XYZ file of C-alpha atoms in Angstrom:
575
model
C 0.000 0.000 0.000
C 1.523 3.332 -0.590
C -0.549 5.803 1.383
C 0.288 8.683 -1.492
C -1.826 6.717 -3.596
C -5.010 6.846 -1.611
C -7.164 10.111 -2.107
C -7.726 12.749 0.317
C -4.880 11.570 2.849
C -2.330 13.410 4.104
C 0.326 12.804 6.562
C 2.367 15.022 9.190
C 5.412 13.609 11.295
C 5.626 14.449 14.698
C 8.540 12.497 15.750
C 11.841 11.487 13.726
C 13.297 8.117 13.689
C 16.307 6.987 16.067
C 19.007 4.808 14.849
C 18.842 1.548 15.997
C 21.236 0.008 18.339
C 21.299 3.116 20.842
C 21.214 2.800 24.998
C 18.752 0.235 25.624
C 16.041 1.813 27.924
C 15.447 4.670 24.726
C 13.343 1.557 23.163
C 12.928 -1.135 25.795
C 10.275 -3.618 26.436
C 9.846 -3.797 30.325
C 7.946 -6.389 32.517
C 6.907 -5.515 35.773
C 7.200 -8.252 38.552
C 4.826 -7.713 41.620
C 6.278 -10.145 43.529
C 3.614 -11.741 45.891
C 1.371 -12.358 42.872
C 3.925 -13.467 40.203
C 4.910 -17.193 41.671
C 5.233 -18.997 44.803
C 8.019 -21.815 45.023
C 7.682 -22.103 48.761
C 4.217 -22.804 49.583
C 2.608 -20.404 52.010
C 0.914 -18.713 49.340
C 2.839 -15.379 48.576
C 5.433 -14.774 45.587
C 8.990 -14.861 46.278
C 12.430 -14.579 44.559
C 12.714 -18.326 43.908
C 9.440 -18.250 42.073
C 10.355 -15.164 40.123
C 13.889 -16.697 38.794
C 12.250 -19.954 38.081
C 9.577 -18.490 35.543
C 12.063 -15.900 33.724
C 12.105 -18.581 31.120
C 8.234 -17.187 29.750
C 9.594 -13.397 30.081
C 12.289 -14.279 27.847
C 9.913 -16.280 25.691
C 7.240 -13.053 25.768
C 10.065 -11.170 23.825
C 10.991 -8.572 26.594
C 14.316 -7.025 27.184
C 14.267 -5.905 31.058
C 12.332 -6.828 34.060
C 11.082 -4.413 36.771
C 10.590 -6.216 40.362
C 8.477 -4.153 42.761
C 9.884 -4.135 46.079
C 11.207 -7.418 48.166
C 13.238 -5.552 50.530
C 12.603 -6.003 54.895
C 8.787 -4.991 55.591
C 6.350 -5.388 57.735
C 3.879 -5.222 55.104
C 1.537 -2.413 55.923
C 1.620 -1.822 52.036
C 2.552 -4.761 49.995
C 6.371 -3.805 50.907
C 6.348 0.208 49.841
C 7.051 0.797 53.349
C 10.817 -0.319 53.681
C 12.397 -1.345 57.150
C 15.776 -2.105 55.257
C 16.779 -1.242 52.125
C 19.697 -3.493 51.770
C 18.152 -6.730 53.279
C 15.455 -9.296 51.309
C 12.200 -9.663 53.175
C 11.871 -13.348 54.576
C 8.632 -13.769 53.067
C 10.952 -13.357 49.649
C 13.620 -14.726 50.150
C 17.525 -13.850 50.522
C 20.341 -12.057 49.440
C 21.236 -14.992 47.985
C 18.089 -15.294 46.278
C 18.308 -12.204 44.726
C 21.368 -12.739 43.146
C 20.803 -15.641 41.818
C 17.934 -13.694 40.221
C 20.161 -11.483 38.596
C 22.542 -14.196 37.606
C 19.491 -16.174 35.788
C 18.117 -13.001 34.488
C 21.631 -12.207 32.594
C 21.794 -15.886 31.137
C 18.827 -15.114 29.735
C 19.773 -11.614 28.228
C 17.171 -10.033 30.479
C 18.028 -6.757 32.742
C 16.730 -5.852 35.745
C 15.367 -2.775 37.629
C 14.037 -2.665 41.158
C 11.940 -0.371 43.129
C 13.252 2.189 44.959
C 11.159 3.822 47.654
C 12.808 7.213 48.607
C 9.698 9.155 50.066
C 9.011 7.630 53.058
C 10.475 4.717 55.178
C 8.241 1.945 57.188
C 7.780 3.186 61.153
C 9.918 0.158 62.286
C 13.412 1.024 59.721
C 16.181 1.568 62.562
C 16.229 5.540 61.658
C 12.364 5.840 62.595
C 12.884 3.898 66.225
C 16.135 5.798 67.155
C 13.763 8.845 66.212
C 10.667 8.243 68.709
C 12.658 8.438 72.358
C 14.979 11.279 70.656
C 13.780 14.910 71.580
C 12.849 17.604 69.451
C 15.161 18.827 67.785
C 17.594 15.762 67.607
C 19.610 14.518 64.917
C 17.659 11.433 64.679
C 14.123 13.665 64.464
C 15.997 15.349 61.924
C 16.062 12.341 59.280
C 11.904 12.821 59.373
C 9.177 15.610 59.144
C 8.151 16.342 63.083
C 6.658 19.204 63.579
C 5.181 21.096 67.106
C 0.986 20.984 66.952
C -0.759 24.160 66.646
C -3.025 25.580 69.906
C -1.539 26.302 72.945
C -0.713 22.627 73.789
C 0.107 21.782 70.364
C -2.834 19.273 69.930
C -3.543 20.504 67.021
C -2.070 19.056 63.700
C 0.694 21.414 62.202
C -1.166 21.925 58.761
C -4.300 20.154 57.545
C -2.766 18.036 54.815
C -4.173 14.872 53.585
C -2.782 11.435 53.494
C -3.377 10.036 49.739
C -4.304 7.054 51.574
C -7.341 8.834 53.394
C -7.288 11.103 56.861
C -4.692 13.035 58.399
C -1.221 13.055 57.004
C -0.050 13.816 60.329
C 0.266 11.906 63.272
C 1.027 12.533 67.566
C 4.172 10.633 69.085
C 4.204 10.908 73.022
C 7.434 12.150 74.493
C 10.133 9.641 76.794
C 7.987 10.786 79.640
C 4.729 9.908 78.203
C 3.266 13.048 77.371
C 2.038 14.169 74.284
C 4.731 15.716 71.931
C 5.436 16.467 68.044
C 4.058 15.440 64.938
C 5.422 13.274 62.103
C 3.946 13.929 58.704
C 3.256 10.746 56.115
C 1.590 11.100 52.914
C 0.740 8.137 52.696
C -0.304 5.152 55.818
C 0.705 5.966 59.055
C 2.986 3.373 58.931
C 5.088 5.020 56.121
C 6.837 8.013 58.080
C 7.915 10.894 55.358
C 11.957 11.719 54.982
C 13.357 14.363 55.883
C 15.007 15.359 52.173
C 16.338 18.307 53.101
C 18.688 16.571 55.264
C 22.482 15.508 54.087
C 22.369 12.380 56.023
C 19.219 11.055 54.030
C 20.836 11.934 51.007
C 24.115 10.632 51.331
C 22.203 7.436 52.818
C 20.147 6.802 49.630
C 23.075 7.471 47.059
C 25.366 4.472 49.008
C 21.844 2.560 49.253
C 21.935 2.541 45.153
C 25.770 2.209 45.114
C 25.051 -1.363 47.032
C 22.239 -2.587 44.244
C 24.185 -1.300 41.357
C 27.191 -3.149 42.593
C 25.188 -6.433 43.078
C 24.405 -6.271 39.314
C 21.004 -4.443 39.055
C 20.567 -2.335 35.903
C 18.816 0.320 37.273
C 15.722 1.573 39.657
C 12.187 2.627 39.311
C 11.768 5.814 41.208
C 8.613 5.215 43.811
C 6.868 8.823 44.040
C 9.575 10.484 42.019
C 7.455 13.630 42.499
C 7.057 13.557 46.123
C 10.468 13.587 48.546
C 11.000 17.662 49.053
C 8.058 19.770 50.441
C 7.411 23.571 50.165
C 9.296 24.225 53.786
C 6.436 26.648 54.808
C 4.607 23.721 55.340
C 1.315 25.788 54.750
C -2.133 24.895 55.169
C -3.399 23.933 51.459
C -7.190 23.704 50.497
C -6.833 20.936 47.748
C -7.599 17.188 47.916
C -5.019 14.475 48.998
C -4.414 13.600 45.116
C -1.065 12.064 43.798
C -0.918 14.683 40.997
C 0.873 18.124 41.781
C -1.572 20.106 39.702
C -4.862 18.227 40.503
C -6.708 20.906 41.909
C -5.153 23.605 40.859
C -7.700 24.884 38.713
C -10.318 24.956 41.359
C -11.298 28.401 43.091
C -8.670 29.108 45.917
C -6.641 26.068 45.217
C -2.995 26.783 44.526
C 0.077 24.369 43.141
C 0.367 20.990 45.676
C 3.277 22.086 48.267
C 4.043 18.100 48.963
C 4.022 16.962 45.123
C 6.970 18.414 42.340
C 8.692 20.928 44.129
C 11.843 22.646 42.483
C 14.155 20.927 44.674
C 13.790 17.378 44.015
C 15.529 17.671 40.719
C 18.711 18.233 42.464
C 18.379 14.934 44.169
C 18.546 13.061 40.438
C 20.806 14.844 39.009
C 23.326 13.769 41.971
C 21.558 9.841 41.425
C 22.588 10.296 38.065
C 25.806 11.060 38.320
C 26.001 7.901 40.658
C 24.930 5.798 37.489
C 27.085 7.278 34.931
C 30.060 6.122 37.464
C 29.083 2.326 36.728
C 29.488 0.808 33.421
C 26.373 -0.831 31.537
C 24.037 2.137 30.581
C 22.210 2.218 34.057
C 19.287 3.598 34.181
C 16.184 5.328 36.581
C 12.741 5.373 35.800
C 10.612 8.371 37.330
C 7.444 7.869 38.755
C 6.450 11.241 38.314
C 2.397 11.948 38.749
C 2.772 15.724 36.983
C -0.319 17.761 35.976
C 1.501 18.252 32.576
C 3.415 16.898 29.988
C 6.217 19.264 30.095
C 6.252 19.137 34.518
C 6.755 15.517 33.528
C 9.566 15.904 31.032
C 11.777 18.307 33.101
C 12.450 15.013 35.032
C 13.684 13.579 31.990
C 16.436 16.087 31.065
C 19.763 15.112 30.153
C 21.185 15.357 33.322
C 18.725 13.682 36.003
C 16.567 10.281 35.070
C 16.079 8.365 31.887
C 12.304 7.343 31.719
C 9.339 8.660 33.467
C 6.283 7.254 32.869
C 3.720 8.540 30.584
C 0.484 8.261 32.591
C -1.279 10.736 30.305
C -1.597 8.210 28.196
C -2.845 5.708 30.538
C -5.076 7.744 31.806
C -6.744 9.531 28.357
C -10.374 8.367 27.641
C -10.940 5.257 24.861
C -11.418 7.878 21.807
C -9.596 8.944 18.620
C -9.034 12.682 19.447
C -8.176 12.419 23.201
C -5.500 9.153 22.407
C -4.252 11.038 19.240
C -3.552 14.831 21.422
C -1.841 12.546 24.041
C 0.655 10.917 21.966
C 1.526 14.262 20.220
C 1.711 16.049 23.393
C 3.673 13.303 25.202
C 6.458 12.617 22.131
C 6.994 16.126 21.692
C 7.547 16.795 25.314
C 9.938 14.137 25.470
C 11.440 15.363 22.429
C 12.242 18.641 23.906
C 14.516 17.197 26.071
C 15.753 14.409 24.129
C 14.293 11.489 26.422
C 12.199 8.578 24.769
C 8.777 8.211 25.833
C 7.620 5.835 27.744
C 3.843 4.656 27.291
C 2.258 2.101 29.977
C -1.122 0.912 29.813
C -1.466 -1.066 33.654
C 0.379 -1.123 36.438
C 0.068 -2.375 40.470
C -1.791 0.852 41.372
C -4.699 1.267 38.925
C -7.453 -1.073 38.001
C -6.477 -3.471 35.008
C -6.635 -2.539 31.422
C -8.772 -5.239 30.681
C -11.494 -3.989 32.926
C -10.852 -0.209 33.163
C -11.726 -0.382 29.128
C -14.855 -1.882 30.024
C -16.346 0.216 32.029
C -18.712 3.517 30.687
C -16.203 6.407 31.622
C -13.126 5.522 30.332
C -9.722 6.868 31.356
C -7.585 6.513 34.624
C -11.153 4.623 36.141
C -11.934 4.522 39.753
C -9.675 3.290 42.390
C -10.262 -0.644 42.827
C -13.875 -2.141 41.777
C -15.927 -3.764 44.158
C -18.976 -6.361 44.057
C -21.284 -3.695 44.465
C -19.885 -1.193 42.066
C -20.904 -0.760 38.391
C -19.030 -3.953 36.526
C -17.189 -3.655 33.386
C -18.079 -4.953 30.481
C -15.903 -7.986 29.906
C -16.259 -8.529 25.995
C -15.678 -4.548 25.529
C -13.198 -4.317 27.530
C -10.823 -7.168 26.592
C -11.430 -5.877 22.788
C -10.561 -2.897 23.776
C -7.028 -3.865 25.917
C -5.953 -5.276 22.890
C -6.243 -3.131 20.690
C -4.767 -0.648 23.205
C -1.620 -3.017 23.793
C -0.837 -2.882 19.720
C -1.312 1.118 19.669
C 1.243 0.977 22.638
C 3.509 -1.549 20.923
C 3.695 0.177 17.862
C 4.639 3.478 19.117
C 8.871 4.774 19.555
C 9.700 4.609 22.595
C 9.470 2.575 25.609
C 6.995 0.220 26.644
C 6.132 -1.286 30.277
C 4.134 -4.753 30.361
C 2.314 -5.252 33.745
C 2.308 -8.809 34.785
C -0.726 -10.792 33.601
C -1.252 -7.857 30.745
C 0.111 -10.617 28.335
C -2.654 -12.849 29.924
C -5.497 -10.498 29.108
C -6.150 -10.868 33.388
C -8.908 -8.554 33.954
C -9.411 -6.747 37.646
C -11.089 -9.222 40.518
C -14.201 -7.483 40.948
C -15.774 -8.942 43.869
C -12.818 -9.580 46.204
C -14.551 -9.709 49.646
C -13.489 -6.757 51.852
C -12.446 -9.398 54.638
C -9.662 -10.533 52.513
C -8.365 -6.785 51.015
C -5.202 -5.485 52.044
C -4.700 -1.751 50.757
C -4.440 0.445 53.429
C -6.427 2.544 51.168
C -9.723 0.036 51.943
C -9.332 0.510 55.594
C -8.447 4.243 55.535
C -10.864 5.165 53.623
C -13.443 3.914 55.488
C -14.418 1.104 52.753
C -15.385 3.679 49.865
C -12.604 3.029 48.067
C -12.126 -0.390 46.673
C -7.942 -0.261 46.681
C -5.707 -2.064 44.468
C -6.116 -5.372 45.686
C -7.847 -6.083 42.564
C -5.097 -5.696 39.984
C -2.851 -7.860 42.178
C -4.178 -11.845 42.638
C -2.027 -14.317 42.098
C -1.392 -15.119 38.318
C -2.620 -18.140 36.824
C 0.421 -20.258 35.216
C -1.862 -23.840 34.704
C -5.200 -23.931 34.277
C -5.636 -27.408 35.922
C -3.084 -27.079 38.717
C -3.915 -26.083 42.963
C -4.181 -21.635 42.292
C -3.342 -21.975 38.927
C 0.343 -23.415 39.111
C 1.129 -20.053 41.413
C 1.580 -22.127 44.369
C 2.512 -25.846 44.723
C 0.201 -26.594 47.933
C -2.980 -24.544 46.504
C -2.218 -21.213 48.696
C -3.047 -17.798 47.393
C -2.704 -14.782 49.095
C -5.550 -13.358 47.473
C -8.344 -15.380 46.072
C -8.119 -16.134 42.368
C -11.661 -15.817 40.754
C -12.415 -19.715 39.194
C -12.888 -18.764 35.657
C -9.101 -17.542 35.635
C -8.585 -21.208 34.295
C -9.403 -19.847 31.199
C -6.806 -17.220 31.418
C -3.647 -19.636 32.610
C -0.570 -19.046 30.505
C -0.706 -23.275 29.498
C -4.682 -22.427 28.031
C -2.743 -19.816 25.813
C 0.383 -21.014 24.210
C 0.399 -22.073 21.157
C -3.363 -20.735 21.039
C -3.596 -18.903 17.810
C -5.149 -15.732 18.716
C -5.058 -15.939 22.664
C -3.744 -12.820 23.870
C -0.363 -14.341 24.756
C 0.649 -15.010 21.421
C -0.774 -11.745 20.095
C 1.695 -10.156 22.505
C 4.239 -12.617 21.385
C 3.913 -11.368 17.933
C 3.250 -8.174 18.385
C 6.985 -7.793 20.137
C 8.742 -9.998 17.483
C 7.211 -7.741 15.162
C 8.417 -4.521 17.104
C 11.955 -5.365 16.785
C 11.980 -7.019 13.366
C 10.232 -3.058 12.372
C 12.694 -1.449 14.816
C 9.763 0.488 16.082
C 10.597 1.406 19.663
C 13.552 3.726 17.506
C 11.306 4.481 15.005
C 9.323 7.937 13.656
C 5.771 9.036 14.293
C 3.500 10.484 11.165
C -0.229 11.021 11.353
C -2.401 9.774 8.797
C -5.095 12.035 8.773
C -8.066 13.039 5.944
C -10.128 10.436 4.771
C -8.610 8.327 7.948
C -8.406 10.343 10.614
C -9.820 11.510 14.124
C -13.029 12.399 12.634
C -14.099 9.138 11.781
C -12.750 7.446 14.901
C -9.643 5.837 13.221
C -6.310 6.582 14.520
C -4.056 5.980 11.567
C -0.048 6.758 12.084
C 3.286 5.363 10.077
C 6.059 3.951 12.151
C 8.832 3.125 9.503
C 7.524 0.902 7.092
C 4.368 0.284 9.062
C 1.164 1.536 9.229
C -1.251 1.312 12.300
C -4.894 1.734 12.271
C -7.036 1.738 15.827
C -10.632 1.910 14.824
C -12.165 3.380 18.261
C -15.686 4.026 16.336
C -19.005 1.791 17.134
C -18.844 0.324 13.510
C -16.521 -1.363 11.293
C -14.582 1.144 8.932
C -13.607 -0.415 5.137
C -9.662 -0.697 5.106
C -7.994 -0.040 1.785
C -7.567 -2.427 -1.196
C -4.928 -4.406 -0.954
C -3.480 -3.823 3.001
C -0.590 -6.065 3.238
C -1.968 -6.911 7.501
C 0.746 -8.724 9.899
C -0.608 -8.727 12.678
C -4.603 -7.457 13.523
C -6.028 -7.458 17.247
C -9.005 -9.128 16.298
C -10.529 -10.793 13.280
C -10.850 -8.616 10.389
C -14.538 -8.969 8.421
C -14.600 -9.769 5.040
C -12.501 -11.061 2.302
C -8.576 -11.215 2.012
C -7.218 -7.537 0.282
C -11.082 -5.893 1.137
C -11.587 -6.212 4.700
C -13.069 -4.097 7.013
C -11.690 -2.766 10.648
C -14.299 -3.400 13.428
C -14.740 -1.424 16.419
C -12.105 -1.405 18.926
C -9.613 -3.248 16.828
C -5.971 -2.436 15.746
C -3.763 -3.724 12.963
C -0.292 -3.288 11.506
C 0.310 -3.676 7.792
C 3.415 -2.699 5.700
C 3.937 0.352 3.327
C 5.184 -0.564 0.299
C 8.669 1.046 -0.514
């Protein structure tokens, strides 16, 4: 097909080609590990390390070219192991040191790298720092390494500023003196549990630069940033009439609201640009991913600049509603933010904290969706929503840049729905006084064999979450070899990606009589053309298409088919 050849159709490129064979992360595939929910070689029902190096084999079979482990370091758990007791020790529940390098070891064999979480904002309340802190008086060094702050009110019972956790309720709470009386505050964004650091403080910097010094020297190829936006606070420590959002900008635009003081303040960019100077000392094209929740495109690409992290994630993109317009002013916006720096984009679809592709596409409002679904909440559409997710995952695929895979994604795993609230575990749940659902959803166990005790996740039948029973269906063993089972549309889709060089590749619209307008989303990547029909009919695709790889089943006859709703496909351009 040569798209000069077909009337009214014009093209503009947004985003110039890369030559192939650049620093790996510019163009990378990434899989991200929960560990819990991936696979359980012990028994008891939760993920660990063994598990995780024992099924690298199907990541390196999926096609991708790093994996991203969510955290395994000492924990006690409050929130699925963001709130870190010791950042240089393996939890028990995961494993050991050992363990963990024998992951990396396994993970090279295989040509795979590896990132881990890094969780700089906060600490747990029992990490050695936090208990040296609570019998130290005001005013201490060890009070120093945390936010505590003197109440307001005479006797200082009152909270020093009236900021939000994200998980619900106060973000501040009371510590009693040595003697037992009431004294300061500590602040923590997040669960109680998760005491806020003190980043204006050397110690805590010079403490997190060896902390990366001792992972990069064990072998790991880099770190995804937990909260990348949060760390340094406005020091006026004001009182601030938004809601307790995870985006800087949120509420800005309401009446009296002004810029978040706790999210993307000036100074954290100072703290990357000394991380990345740590990198650059180590050889093999380390890198750190930002997870950066900015209110624009260009608040998120100022963490991307030359000088301070590689990737940040793009969760515009994640977040835009299921239609032609909206997708098509994302990807322009994002790529040419990230072009003004000179950082790849990085697209992501799904990850641990929002409610699965599968099902978020399913429901009436598209977009970020609502945080966790419950039995009693409006239910996706299953059908919809699965169509949808896969024609989403072939967009993503297609486009330069770099791609992130959340485990099960591959599977087509939809969100558990109607998790029973006895058996949640996001602080969220229980802070939030049961109106918010949590993330519990988008993190059950996977399902590895349809036939086996929880789906091959566990040898004895353990699960620390329930796995719904029509998950059988969705085991990795019910999919290989499947022709047209979402695994081996993935499969393809990422053979295809490198054969095409995409991730390096260019961007053009294909706009006129595709376009927008008519609910197609048409773009050339190289020598391929994508077409995402996000209409509620089928739309005639030219004479003569030369398809590789379609996320559905195209209608009609070979060379005059038709695109149906909420379906992608690649073809090739003639030269």
């Amino acid at each position: 097909m040569l798209i000069e050849d077909t009337p009214d159709v014009r093209t503009t490129l947004i985003h110039r080609a890369d030559s192939p064979g650049g620093q790996w992360w510019r163009s990378a595939v990434i899989y991200q590990v929960y560990p819990r929910s991936f696979a359980d070689s012990g028994g008891d029902g939760i993920g660990d390390l063994p598990g995780i190096t024992a099924r690298l084999g199907h990541l390196s079979r999926l096609g991708v070219d790093a994996v991203w482990l969510s955290p395994f370091y000492t924990s006690p758990q409050h929130d699925a192991g963001y709130d870190v007791a010791d950042y240089r020790q393996v939890d028990p529940l995961f494993g050991t040191l050992e363990d963990a390098d024998a992951l990396l070891a396994r993970a090279r064999t295989l040509g795979l790298r590896v990132l881990v979480d890094l969780v700089p904002n906060h600490t747990s309340d029992e990490h050695a720092w936090f208990r040296a802190a609570l019998p130290a008086p005001a005013g201490s060094p060890e009070r120093a390494r945390y936010i505590f702050r003197d109440g307001r009110g005479p006797d200082g019972a009152e909270a020093p500023n009236n900021w939000r956790s994200v998980f619900g309720g106060p973000a501040w709470t009371r510590v009693a003196d040595a003697d037992g009386t009431p004294g300061q505050w500590y602040l923590h964004l997040f669960d109680v549990h998760q005491p806020d650091l003190n980043w204006e403080n050397e110690e805590v910097r010079a403490e997190f630069e060896a902390i990366l010094r001792f992972w990069l020297d064990r072998g790991v190829d880099g770190f995804r940033v937990d909260v990348a936006h949060g760390l340094v606070k406005d020091q006026g420590f004001e009182d601030w009439a938004g809601h307790a959002e995870m985006i800087a900008g949120d509420d800005a635009g309401e009446e009296g609201v002004g810029p978040a003081p706790m999210w993307d303040q000036p100074g954290v960019h100072d703290i990357y640009r000394r991380w990345h100077e740590v990198l650059a000392s180590y050889d093999g094209d380390r890198a750190l991913v930002a997870e950066a929740w900015a209110d624009t495109d260009e608040a998120m690409a100022r963490y991307i600049r030359p000088d301070e992290m590689h990737q940040a994630f793009n969760f515009d993109f994640l977040c835009t509603e299921w239609s032609a317009p909206a997708l098509k002013d994302s990807i322009t916006e994002g790529l040419a933010a990230c072009d003004s720096v000179g950082a790849p984009t990085t697209w992501v679809l799904s990850n641990h904290d929002v409610v699965r592709a599968t099902s978020r596409l399913g429901l009436p409002a598209t977009g970020k969706g609502p945080n966790g679904i419950g039995a009693d909440d409006p239910q996706p559409d299953a059908e919809l929503g699965a169509r949808r997710a896969r024609a989403a995952a072939l967009l993503m695929f297609a486009l330069p840049g770099s791609a992130y895979i959340y485990q099960g994604e591959e599977l087509g795993l939809p969100e558990h729905t109607a998790l029973p609230g006895d058996v949640r575990q996001d602080p969220a749940f229980w802070r939030s006084g049961y109106t918010e659902k949590g993330r519990d959803g988008c993190r059950v166990p996977l399902p590895w064999e349809a036939d086996a005790p929880a789906f091959g996740f566990s040898p004895t039948g353990a699960s620390w979450l329930p796995q719904p029973t029509a998950w059988a269906g969705f085991a990795l063993d019910a999919q290989k070899g499947v022709a047209g089972s979402s695994y081996e549309l993935f499969r393809k889709a990422l053979r295809l990606r490198r054969e095409f060089d995409l991730g390096t590749g260019s961007l053009a619209w294909v706009d006129g009589t595709w376009g927008p307008e008519q609910g197609l989303l048409v773009f050339t990547n190289r020598q391929v053309i994508v077409a995402v029909n996000l209409s509620d009919g089928p739309i005639p695709l030219p004479d003569g298409l030369d398809v590789i790889l379609a996320s559905g089943e195209l209608r009609g006859e070979l060379g005059h088919q038709a695109l149906p709703a909420d379906t992608a496909v690649w073809a090739v351009l003639e030269d």
